[in-house]
Every structure is written in structure tokens, then in C-alpha cells.
């Protein structure tokens, strides 16, 4: 499981590198009067993919921006209860988001939306981004299970994230 | 139920969820959609979730955030902070309080290529803290200097917080960055003056470091060419109209990467680490952005910004009185929330008030960033304090807060200065 999550995060990280390379190369080539077809459209769709896959990994690792004032001032039992509650709310929100994103992907497919220059269909990009949100649902479900039944695994993983940071 | 009551309930639930550690963006999204759904029906509410989420993550203007984060990550992992500290220390370290002054100078230099306050504080906790302790600096002062120096990361451009403010308020990010230069330099000078004054007032409290021979000083100065080049390339490109802010961010990330490779400071492992760090922060920031835009629908349907504007302008406090009230609110919120989350949550409500009062939106961007920057170091939350604590484990949180007190006073003085003389922020952008 941890290897799967690492791979998700690496995939998102790869996309951020591609987006940066896209901008860099586009600007450099512009100086020579050359343009990459659809660099703008490809960049924005890759950005969407990287963010949803990134959110999947971030949700599992619990590294979202949070207000820790109460959490930091209660004992371990209450901390765990707060974590379980927060993760359940997160799961609910991401499930709703995934459902509505599926609808958005379907409507984009139906409208045959295309990129400006290469006329590539946009819906496959949306579908890959949506898969990131599906992964987020699965990973948050795993996080919830582990917080409730295997808390020692989450503590180990939190330590690992801290070491990387 | 009237929309006013729904709005009040919405805010109460939002704060309750946030205090129960629900991610800020998710709490905003949930309350925003639930409130919007209550007032206009669940069908339209669900429709905006998918549409807004996809529109936000594919908005090219928002690419400025991950790309500047990536540039900062490359700069950090390729050791530019260490070079800056070495150069600053070689030049200033022999003065009384010189190591503290050198830390501030290096933080200022690093802030010019890294838009993150947390990254600046974390980096200098590793680089400058051991050196200050080696020369006998008190633990409280050494950590206080780093906490304050870290705040320069959000003030001196490129700044992630200023970029997000620009995106929310639809202001020119390039102008905002340029507006941050003079206030950022004033911040550096005022922090340095504070350290020098403390060094003079309390003999022996901040011992002088070793005097570095001129040969070594010149050698240390030569090492910082890459940092200077990167800053001039990015900010010069924006100022000169060569790049948009998003392009500048991409060029900065690409430039930091190429400089790291050319100088053999970035290994394959470092590159992976930089990409991962930028991805994690990007995901966290975009979650808040999506949530804020969903929450924005709720604010619009309940007409909260208009009502807050009417209320505040009707208090009869005058424009500076209202501004002072807003500043106090931000200082209080800074006790609870992260700087970025605070900006994203509150600016859509406060910005119409600022426009109504006739304040310049670029100037207000600088003022608001300076105010939330204070929240990074003042008790009880102070994000930079916790970052330093996570690196320097043997120091107490209260010790760091004690050390940072003189710099909080300096920050408040600087805020008064910038409010009294808006030209300090607006002069450079007026030349663009």
C-alpha cells in the first residue's frame, strides 16, 4: 500500500516537472519565433491532473492545511478521535467531489470539447484527473480504517513524512 | 430562515469544523456548498462542485503557485541558502550581533528566490542556528532571529502569499511582487537595526564572530552569483515586461534547475525531493483554493461582503479606523490560522471594504501580507516557531516566543510606517 501511495505521489511530482518544462521551453522558443502547438492547453490540463493526484497523496498523509490549536492541546485519545472525525468529513467531501467530477467529465465528453490547435479531445485529461480523485477516495478510506483499527501504522507513516520534510 | 442567519450559522460551522482539524479547504467547500444548496437547491449546488473544482485546477493563472514553489524547492535543495549565509557571515559576522545580522541578510537573499516563509525558517534553522550557538548567542535570540528572518520569505518577491492575493483579487501579480521589494528591504534593514541596537544595549549578549580575511570574503561573495542571477532573471523579467507572472515562475523553476545541474548541486535524489515537496504543498494550497471558490458562492448568495462593507463603513470610524479594525482582526486570526488560509478565507470579504474606502489594492496587498506575516511569529500558533522547534528539538516553544518579541515590535513599527507612507510600496510599481 505504501509503495502504491509513493507511486501516486511520484506521478504527480513528474507532472509538476512536465508543467515547468512546458512553460520554460515555450518561453525560450518564443524568443526564436517558434511556438509549441497547444502548449497552453496541455499545460493547464496537466496542471489539473497533477493537482488531483497530489490531493490523493496529501489526503492520505494528512498534510493538508489545518488548524491544529485544539488538537495540539488535548491528549492522544482525543487527538485520535479528532483525526477520525476530520478524516470522515474529508472522505464525505471527496466522495461528493468525485461524483460531481464524473458528471463534469461526461458532459465534457458529450460536448466534444477540444484543444485549440491540435484539436485533441479534452475529456481524456479530465478522466485522468478524475481518476486521481477516485484514488483520493480510496486512500482516505484506507486512512480512516487505519486511524480506527491500526493507529500504529499511521504514527509510523507520520514519522516518515516528517523525516522526508 | 433568512440569508443573514444562514450566513452566521455557516461561519460558526466553518470555524467549528476547522477547529476540529478538518482541512481548511474541505471545511470551506463543505460549508459553502451546503449553504448554497440550502438557499438555492441541491441540484445547482452539486453542479458547482464539479465545475468549480475542474475550472480551478485547470486555471493557467494558478500555475504560478506550483511553479514558484518548485523554484523555491530547487533553490533550497541545491544549497543556495548555505552560500548566502557564508557570504553574509564573511562580511558582517565580525560585528557585535554580526551573526544575527548576517542571518537576516541571508534570509532576505534567500527570500528573493524562495516564496515560502516556512522553507526559509526551516532552512536557516539548519544553516545559521548552530553557528550562532557556537559563538555563544542565547538560544532564545538565535531562534528569534531565524523566526523573524523567515517571515521575509512571504514579503520579498516572489511570494506565494502575494501571488494568491493577486489571484483572488484579480490584481496584477507582477505589480504586487514589485510593490513588495521596497517594504521587503525596509524589513531587512529594520531587523538588522534591531539586532545592532540590542547588541549595543546589552554588552556581551551578542558576541562578535571571527573576522574573515578579505580573500575569503571575496570568495564567499563570488558563490552567490547564482542566487543574484536567478532573482534578477525572474523579477527583472516581470518588471521589464518580458514574462507574465506564470511564465516568470516557470522560467525561475527551470532556471533554478539548470543552475543546480550546471553547478553539480542537484543529484537525481535532490530533484525527486524538490518535485515531491512542491507537489505536496501545491496539493495542500489548491485544496484551500477550491474550497475558497466554493465558499465564495455562499458569500455571494448571502451577500456577506456587501453587508460587511455596509457595516464597517457605517461605524463612523473613518477609513483608517476601519483599516485598524481589519488589522486587529487579522492579528487575532493569526493566533488560529495559517497565513495562506487566512488570506484565502478573508480577502473575498474584506477586499470590497478596502475598495469602498478608496485604498489602493496593490498597497493593501503588501499591508495584508505584512500583517499575516506577523501571525507567523506571534503566539500562540506562529507557524515559523513550530517549524524551528521541529528542527531545533532541544528548544522550548516559549523560549522562541521570547526571542522573537523584539522583532514583533519592529514589525508593528514597520506596519505603521507603510500605512503612513503608501508611496514606499507604490513607487516602484508606478514605474512599470
XYZ file of C-alpha atoms in Angstrom:
597
model
C 0.000 0.000 0.000
C 2.717 2.491 0.987
C 4.550 1.776 -2.273
C 1.302 2.439 -4.179
C 0.923 5.800 -2.411
C 4.563 6.681 -3.077
C 3.999 5.935 -6.763
C 0.908 8.148 -6.881
C 2.919 10.983 -5.390
C 5.826 10.397 -7.787
C 3.406 10.526 -10.703
C 2.049 13.881 -9.516
C 5.625 15.115 -8.981
C 6.511 14.093 -12.529
C 3.612 16.166 -13.843
C 4.783 19.280 -11.983
C 8.160 18.811 -13.679
C 6.462 18.500 -17.077
C 4.375 21.647 -16.486
C 7.524 23.603 -15.524
C 9.386 22.255 -18.576
C 6.413 23.158 -20.789
C 6.471 26.805 -19.618
C 10.258 27.073 -19.747
C 10.598 25.617 -23.250
C 7.628 27.623 -24.571
C 9.109 30.930 -23.351
C 12.616 30.101 -24.624
C 11.318 29.041 -28.054
C 9.160 32.160 -28.238
C 12.381 34.185 -28.313
C 13.198 32.383 -31.586
C 9.714 32.850 -33.002
C 8.794 29.172 -32.531
C 5.665 28.045 -30.708
C 4.732 24.619 -29.366
C 1.213 23.750 -30.525
C -1.254 23.592 -27.661
C 1.421 24.210 -25.018
C -1.079 26.382 -23.113
C -3.948 23.854 -23.245
C -1.664 20.907 -22.469
C -0.104 22.806 -19.575
C -3.442 23.648 -17.964
C -4.767 20.079 -18.340
C -1.561 18.580 -16.924
C -1.880 21.033 -14.044
C -5.348 19.647 -13.325
C -4.062 16.089 -13.351
C -1.116 16.844 -11.075
C -3.323 18.591 -8.531
C -5.940 15.854 -8.193
C -3.287 13.137 -7.918
C -1.379 15.327 -5.484
C -4.525 15.799 -3.384
C -4.874 11.995 -3.223
C -1.421 11.592 -1.671
C -1.820 14.675 0.553
C -5.156 13.409 1.891
C -3.688 10.036 2.789
C -0.633 11.519 4.503
C -2.729 14.098 6.376
C -0.580 17.005 5.167
C -3.442 19.347 4.283
C -3.518 22.868 5.760
C -5.317 22.501 9.098
C -5.924 24.481 12.291
C -4.167 22.475 15.000
C -4.930 24.706 18.003
C -7.368 22.316 19.715
C -5.672 19.120 18.522
C -2.274 20.217 19.890
C -3.728 20.861 23.340
C -5.549 17.581 24.022
C -4.351 14.093 24.949
C -3.613 11.257 22.485
C -7.112 9.701 22.786
C -8.840 12.944 21.872
C -6.282 13.583 19.152
C -7.195 10.257 17.579
C -10.915 10.989 17.884
C -10.418 14.386 16.217
C -8.348 12.786 13.451
C -11.042 10.164 12.790
C -13.776 12.818 12.677
C -11.753 15.083 10.368
C -10.930 12.176 8.052
C -14.586 11.117 7.853
C -15.599 14.657 6.876
C -12.777 14.686 4.330
C -13.989 11.367 2.929
C -17.540 12.681 2.587
C -16.411 15.850 0.786
C -14.108 13.998 -1.608
C -16.810 11.395 -2.407
C -19.194 14.215 -3.386
C -16.456 15.905 -5.390
C -15.622 12.649 -7.218
C -19.272 12.088 -8.109
C -19.645 15.599 -9.499
C -16.316 15.445 -11.347
C -17.518 12.289 -13.092
C -20.538 14.253 -14.235
C -18.262 17.061 -15.454
C -16.081 14.566 -17.369
C -19.159 13.022 -19.005
C -20.537 16.416 -20.019
C -17.127 17.381 -21.461
C -17.145 14.123 -23.473
C -20.669 14.830 -24.686
C -19.813 18.392 -25.720
C -16.730 17.144 -27.645
C -14.577 19.938 -26.190
C -11.185 20.081 -27.948
C -7.842 21.814 -27.533
C -7.390 24.944 -29.643
C -4.587 23.966 -32.018
C -4.181 20.184 -32.177
C -7.928 19.580 -31.761
C -7.279 16.900 -29.129
C -10.320 15.875 -27.102
C -10.168 17.347 -23.579
C -12.217 14.666 -21.813
C -9.340 12.121 -21.506
C -7.364 14.701 -19.473
C -10.415 15.244 -17.266
C -10.817 11.468 -16.938
C -7.197 11.042 -15.752
C -7.711 13.913 -13.282
C -10.956 12.263 -12.115
C -9.048 9.006 -11.547
C -6.834 10.996 -9.175
C -9.947 11.928 -7.204
C -11.063 8.265 -7.218
C -7.652 7.358 -5.773
C -8.173 10.070 -3.146
C -11.455 8.410 -2.073
C -9.764 5.015 -1.780
C -6.757 6.376 0.090
C -8.868 8.393 2.536
C -10.928 5.244 3.176
C -7.684 3.372 3.921
C -6.562 6.240 6.172
C -9.849 6.110 8.078
C -9.578 2.333 8.531
C -6.005 2.626 9.744
C -6.793 5.515 12.109
C -9.569 3.461 13.704
C -8.117 -0.043 13.676
C -4.358 0.262 13.040
C -3.268 3.617 14.558
C 0.333 2.409 14.954
C 0.654 2.337 11.145
C -0.410 5.983 10.849
C 2.033 7.050 13.568
C 4.863 5.299 11.683
C 3.846 6.930 8.420
C 3.583 10.405 10.028
C 7.139 9.974 11.311
C 8.305 9.012 7.798
C 6.736 12.155 6.308
C 8.455 14.281 8.968
C 11.840 12.752 8.127
C 11.366 13.454 4.394
C 10.379 17.068 5.132
C -34.619 31.182 7.624
C -33.155 34.479 6.374
C -29.896 34.523 4.441
C -28.276 36.532 7.265
C -28.934 33.754 9.760
C -27.741 31.134 7.266
C -24.534 33.157 6.806
C -23.932 33.359 10.565
C -24.598 29.626 11.001
C -22.286 28.938 8.054
C -19.410 30.834 9.681
C -19.970 29.159 13.050
C -19.961 25.684 11.457
C -16.914 26.600 9.370
C -14.872 27.606 12.413
C -16.083 24.554 14.369
C -15.001 22.225 11.552
C -11.642 23.952 11.238
C -11.037 23.719 14.982
C -11.828 20.008 14.718
C -8.941 19.748 12.268
C -10.984 19.274 9.118
C -8.659 20.543 6.340
C -9.367 24.262 5.855
C -10.186 23.918 2.146
C -12.528 20.967 2.693
C -14.342 22.777 5.529
C -14.813 25.854 3.336
C -16.025 23.733 0.424
C -18.459 21.760 2.570
C -19.977 24.796 4.281
C -20.038 26.761 1.023
C -21.867 24.049 -0.927
C -24.218 23.123 1.926
C -25.146 26.783 2.496
C -25.540 27.470 -1.212
C -27.623 24.283 -1.548
C -29.859 25.308 1.347
C -30.622 28.665 -0.264
C -30.787 27.682 -3.922
C -31.399 23.931 -4.095
C -29.151 20.859 -4.083
C -29.064 20.474 -7.891
C -27.285 23.780 -8.625
C -25.077 23.261 -5.546
C -23.804 19.881 -6.772
C -23.310 21.292 -10.255
C -20.907 23.967 -8.966
C -18.733 21.396 -7.135
C -17.544 19.552 -10.259
C -17.448 22.672 -12.397
C -15.534 24.798 -9.878
C -13.076 22.062 -8.935
C -12.117 21.394 -12.543
C -12.057 25.070 -13.512
C -9.782 25.948 -10.583
C -7.220 23.213 -11.158
C -7.009 23.952 -14.882
C -6.824 27.744 -14.486
C -3.473 28.609 -16.007
C -3.095 31.741 -13.854
C -2.980 29.496 -10.790
C 0.064 27.662 -12.235
C 2.115 30.495 -10.759
C 1.785 28.834 -7.323
C 3.271 25.352 -8.049
C 5.956 26.812 -10.305
C 7.245 29.306 -7.735
C 7.076 26.559 -5.113
C 9.191 24.375 -7.374
C 11.715 27.166 -7.886
C 11.991 27.551 -4.090
C 12.413 23.790 -3.659
C 15.240 23.626 -6.206
C 16.928 26.649 -4.598
C 16.692 25.025 -1.159
C 17.962 21.580 -2.129
C 20.802 22.974 -4.232
C 22.258 24.690 -1.141
C 21.852 28.351 -2.136
C 20.895 29.233 1.450
C 24.233 27.937 2.728
C 26.136 30.059 0.200
C 24.170 33.161 1.150
C 24.826 32.655 4.854
C 28.538 32.059 4.222
C 28.800 35.294 2.228
C 26.772 37.359 4.717
C 28.716 35.918 7.627
C 32.067 36.642 5.944
C 31.068 40.282 5.503
C 29.170 41.015 8.723
C 29.895 38.207 11.203
C 32.732 40.048 12.995
C 30.412 42.842 14.186
C 28.674 42.730 17.570
C 25.470 40.846 16.798
C 27.023 40.249 13.377
C 25.938 36.617 13.081
C 22.322 37.649 13.686
C 22.651 40.471 11.154
C 24.220 38.025 8.685
C 21.328 35.592 9.231
C 18.811 38.326 8.404
C 20.800 39.336 5.292
C 20.964 35.709 4.134
C 17.235 35.163 4.866
C 16.478 38.280 2.799
C 18.613 36.984 -0.063
C 17.042 33.549 0.108
C 13.540 35.069 0.237
C 14.321 36.658 -3.123
C 14.381 33.218 -4.745
C 12.034 31.304 -2.443
C 8.486 32.487 -1.795
C 7.899 30.385 1.299
C 8.338 31.598 4.847
C 8.276 28.094 6.287
C 11.019 26.918 3.893
C 13.167 29.956 4.790
C 12.764 29.352 8.542
C 13.421 25.598 8.229
C 16.499 26.103 6.056
C 18.139 28.690 8.306
C 17.391 26.676 11.427
C 19.807 24.136 9.974
C 22.309 26.600 8.492
C 22.544 29.572 10.886
C 21.390 28.280 14.295
C 24.411 26.008 15.007
C 26.789 28.834 14.054
C 25.063 31.388 16.339
C 25.082 28.910 19.226
C 28.787 28.147 18.600
C 29.572 31.819 19.241
C 27.500 31.898 22.421
C 24.256 33.519 21.222
C 21.403 32.815 23.662
C 19.039 30.120 22.403
C 16.049 32.478 22.538
C 17.723 35.170 20.452
C 19.192 32.760 17.879
C 15.811 31.140 17.234
C 14.016 34.521 17.378
C 16.272 35.917 14.628
C 15.538 32.900 12.398
C 11.777 33.070 13.034
C 11.754 36.767 12.099
C 14.095 36.256 9.132
C 11.789 33.506 7.893
C 8.911 35.958 7.528
C 10.892 37.744 4.812
C 10.002 34.770 2.596
C 6.417 35.982 2.222
C 7.286 39.671 1.842
C 10.203 39.768 -0.566
C 9.141 38.659 -4.061
C 8.495 36.107 -5.415
C 5.954 35.478 -2.662
C 3.377 32.684 -2.756
C 1.050 34.608 -0.424
C 1.201 37.781 -2.567
C 0.565 35.667 -5.690
C -2.523 34.096 -4.110
C -3.776 37.549 -3.022
C -3.348 38.699 -6.623
C -5.276 35.714 -7.947
C -8.180 36.208 -5.539
C -8.482 39.954 -6.062
C -7.607 39.853 -9.782
C -4.694 42.246 -9.293
C -1.537 42.178 -11.421
C 0.799 39.698 -9.676
C 3.838 41.316 -11.315
C 2.926 44.700 -9.803
C 2.313 43.097 -6.417
C 5.740 41.464 -6.491
C 7.441 44.709 -7.445
C 5.456 46.529 -4.722
C 6.908 44.085 -2.171
C 10.540 44.946 -2.948
C 10.935 48.235 -1.003
C 8.884 47.071 2.047
C 10.918 43.857 1.996
C 14.187 45.793 2.010
C 12.856 48.020 4.812
C 12.041 44.848 6.757
C 15.605 43.562 6.315
C 17.115 46.899 7.399
C 14.794 47.265 10.412
C 15.526 43.719 11.605
C 19.273 44.390 11.241
C 18.934 47.684 13.144
C 17.030 45.871 15.915
C 19.847 43.344 16.321
C 22.515 46.065 16.230
C 20.625 48.060 18.907
C 20.277 45.013 21.162
C 23.981 44.235 20.648
C 24.907 47.785 21.669
C 22.475 47.982 24.584
C 23.473 44.697 26.215
C 27.256 44.312 26.102
C 28.332 40.658 25.796
C 24.807 39.427 24.980
C 25.549 39.010 21.272
C 29.278 38.308 20.887
C 31.102 39.121 17.662
C 32.105 36.261 15.375
C 35.508 35.686 13.777
C 36.867 38.291 11.345
C 37.172 36.763 7.890
C 40.211 37.650 5.722
C 39.406 39.699 2.595
C 40.391 36.835 0.287
C 37.777 34.552 1.853
C 35.211 37.341 1.838
C 35.612 37.805 -1.896
C 35.492 34.052 -2.473
C 32.252 33.794 -0.437
C 30.747 36.707 -2.383
C 31.576 35.021 -5.685
C 29.477 31.988 -4.661
C 26.224 33.936 -4.537
C 26.203 34.816 -8.244
C 23.661 32.074 -8.956
C 21.164 33.485 -6.434
C 21.593 37.017 -7.784
C 21.237 35.825 -11.357
C 18.056 33.901 -10.596
C 16.457 36.836 -8.763
C 17.368 39.365 -11.458
C 16.181 36.985 -14.177
C 12.760 36.367 -12.583
C 11.913 39.755 -11.086
C 13.733 41.664 -13.858
C 11.726 39.672 -16.400
C 8.445 40.635 -14.730
C 9.487 44.275 -14.202
C 10.729 44.603 -17.761
C 7.543 43.074 -19.165
C 9.383 40.082 -20.675
C 7.289 37.477 -18.844
C 3.897 37.171 -17.236
C 3.970 36.081 -13.592
C 3.229 32.441 -14.553
C 5.953 32.466 -17.190
C 8.386 34.033 -14.720
C 7.579 31.250 -12.259
C 8.226 28.589 -14.918
C 11.435 30.307 -16.011
C 12.507 30.559 -12.367
C 11.856 26.859 -11.772
C 13.681 25.946 -14.987
C 16.495 28.379 -14.181
C 16.962 27.060 -10.630
C 17.010 23.517 -12.015
C 19.597 24.313 -14.720
C 21.801 26.263 -12.283
C 21.676 23.346 -9.851
C 22.639 20.866 -12.568
C 25.367 23.079 -14.063
C 26.937 23.633 -10.630
C 26.532 19.935 -9.729
C 24.411 20.810 -6.706
C 21.363 18.746 -7.700
C 21.533 14.950 -7.742
C 18.728 12.725 -9.041
C 17.596 12.265 -5.432
C 17.565 16.044 -4.828
C 15.466 16.589 -7.957
C 12.924 13.967 -6.855
C 12.804 15.519 -3.383
C 12.257 19.012 -4.791
C 9.470 17.826 -7.083
C 7.796 15.926 -4.234
C 7.958 18.880 -1.834
C 6.494 21.237 -4.422
C 3.745 18.701 -5.238
C 2.735 18.260 -1.593
C 2.491 21.973 -0.930
C 0.704 22.576 -4.244
C -1.947 19.979 -3.432
C -2.490 21.500 0.021
C -2.745 25.052 -1.385
C -5.112 24.091 -4.213
C -7.417 22.286 -1.796
C -7.821 25.602 0.014
C -8.250 27.490 -3.275
C -11.015 25.141 -4.497
C -12.732 25.337 -1.101
C -12.466 29.129 -1.081
C -14.048 29.458 -4.513
C -16.914 27.163 -3.459
C -17.287 29.189 -0.269
C -17.351 32.304 -2.469
C -20.678 31.180 -3.978
C -22.113 31.019 -0.470
C -20.761 34.501 0.306
C -22.276 35.829 -2.908
C -25.730 34.333 -2.370
C -25.860 35.577 1.237
C -24.397 38.958 0.148
C -21.952 38.763 3.047
C -19.223 41.020 1.532
C -21.758 43.790 0.804
C -23.223 43.539 4.302
C -19.787 43.541 5.947
C -18.857 46.579 3.831
C -22.055 48.403 4.833
C -21.489 47.531 8.481
C -17.844 48.569 8.642
C -18.220 51.776 6.643
C -21.289 52.697 8.715
C -19.391 52.538 12.007
C -18.222 56.131 11.628
C -14.611 55.255 12.395
C -13.167 56.848 9.272
C -11.165 54.919 6.675
C -8.066 54.481 8.859
C -10.202 53.450 11.812
C -11.792 50.682 9.723
C -8.365 49.690 8.416
C -7.079 49.456 12.003
C -10.076 47.280 12.898
C -9.300 44.965 9.977
C -5.625 44.753 11.004
C -6.618 43.811 14.549
C -8.937 41.117 13.167
C -6.053 39.678 11.136
C -3.751 39.709 14.166
C -6.379 37.800 16.166
C -6.996 35.345 13.325
C -3.232 34.897 13.094
C -3.496 33.232 16.522
C -5.538 30.463 14.908
C -4.745 30.088 11.245
C -2.085 29.625 8.641
C -1.210 32.793 6.646
C -2.361 31.482 3.300
C -5.623 30.044 4.627
C -6.313 33.361 6.360
C -5.804 35.326 3.129
C -7.948 32.949 1.072
C -10.778 32.894 3.625
C -10.976 36.575 4.461
C -9.847 38.607 1.450
C -13.028 37.977 -0.598
C -14.996 39.506 2.307
C -12.599 42.314 3.211
C -11.499 43.381 -0.269
C -14.807 45.126 -1.185
C -14.491 47.148 2.049
C -10.989 48.233 1.075
C -12.162 49.271 -2.397
C -15.132 51.147 -0.932
C -12.792 53.033 1.402
C -10.645 54.066 -1.559
C -7.408 52.282 -0.579
C -5.056 51.110 -3.325
C -5.468 47.324 -3.844
C -1.743 46.814 -4.555
C -0.762 48.689 -1.401
C -3.348 46.762 0.616
C -1.844 43.509 -0.713
C 1.501 44.495 0.795
C -0.121 45.600 4.069
C -2.157 42.420 4.400
C 0.862 40.228 3.717
C 2.855 42.121 6.352
C 0.021 41.597 8.835
C -0.392 37.874 8.240
C 3.394 37.589 8.303
C 3.184 38.757 11.927
C 0.886 35.818 12.563
C 3.754 33.538 11.570
C 5.704 34.578 14.653
C 3.240 35.731 17.294
C 1.810 33.389 19.962
C 0.072 31.013 20.328
C 0.268 29.480 16.829
C 3.190 31.141 14.980
C 3.895 28.669 12.171
C 7.595 29.631 11.928
C 8.036 28.959 15.639
C 6.809 25.380 15.219
C 8.977 24.877 12.145
C 12.062 25.962 14.098
C 11.029 23.763 17.012
C 10.754 20.762 14.649
C 14.364 21.324 13.501
C 15.925 22.520 16.797
C 14.330 20.000 19.096
C 16.054 20.981 22.368
C 14.496 24.457 22.489
C 11.210 25.279 24.234
C 8.420 26.978 22.278
C 8.215 29.683 24.985
C 11.959 30.371 24.560
C 11.474 31.041 20.836
C 8.472 33.311 21.506
C 10.600 35.264 23.999
C 13.374 35.661 21.424
C 11.011 36.864 18.730
C 9.425 39.667 20.837
C 11.783 42.489 19.726
C 11.039 41.604 16.106
C 7.280 41.719 16.673
C 7.714 45.299 17.905
C 9.833 46.048 14.815
C 7.118 44.579 12.581
C 4.421 46.727 14.190
C 6.555 49.843 13.657
C 7.069 48.873 10.018
C 3.340 48.396 9.583
C 2.724 51.923 10.909
C 5.422 53.238 8.549
C 3.891 51.565 5.486
C 0.362 52.695 6.382
C 1.604 56.272 6.899
C 3.608 56.333 3.668
C 1.915 54.168 0.980
C 4.390 55.555 -1.543
C 7.009 53.182 -0.103
C 5.081 50.281 -1.643
C 3.613 52.065 -4.641
C 6.605 53.940 -6.031
C 8.273 51.020 -7.841
C 5.095 49.592 -9.426
C 4.226 53.092 -10.669
C 7.398 52.952 -12.798
C 6.321 49.745 -14.577
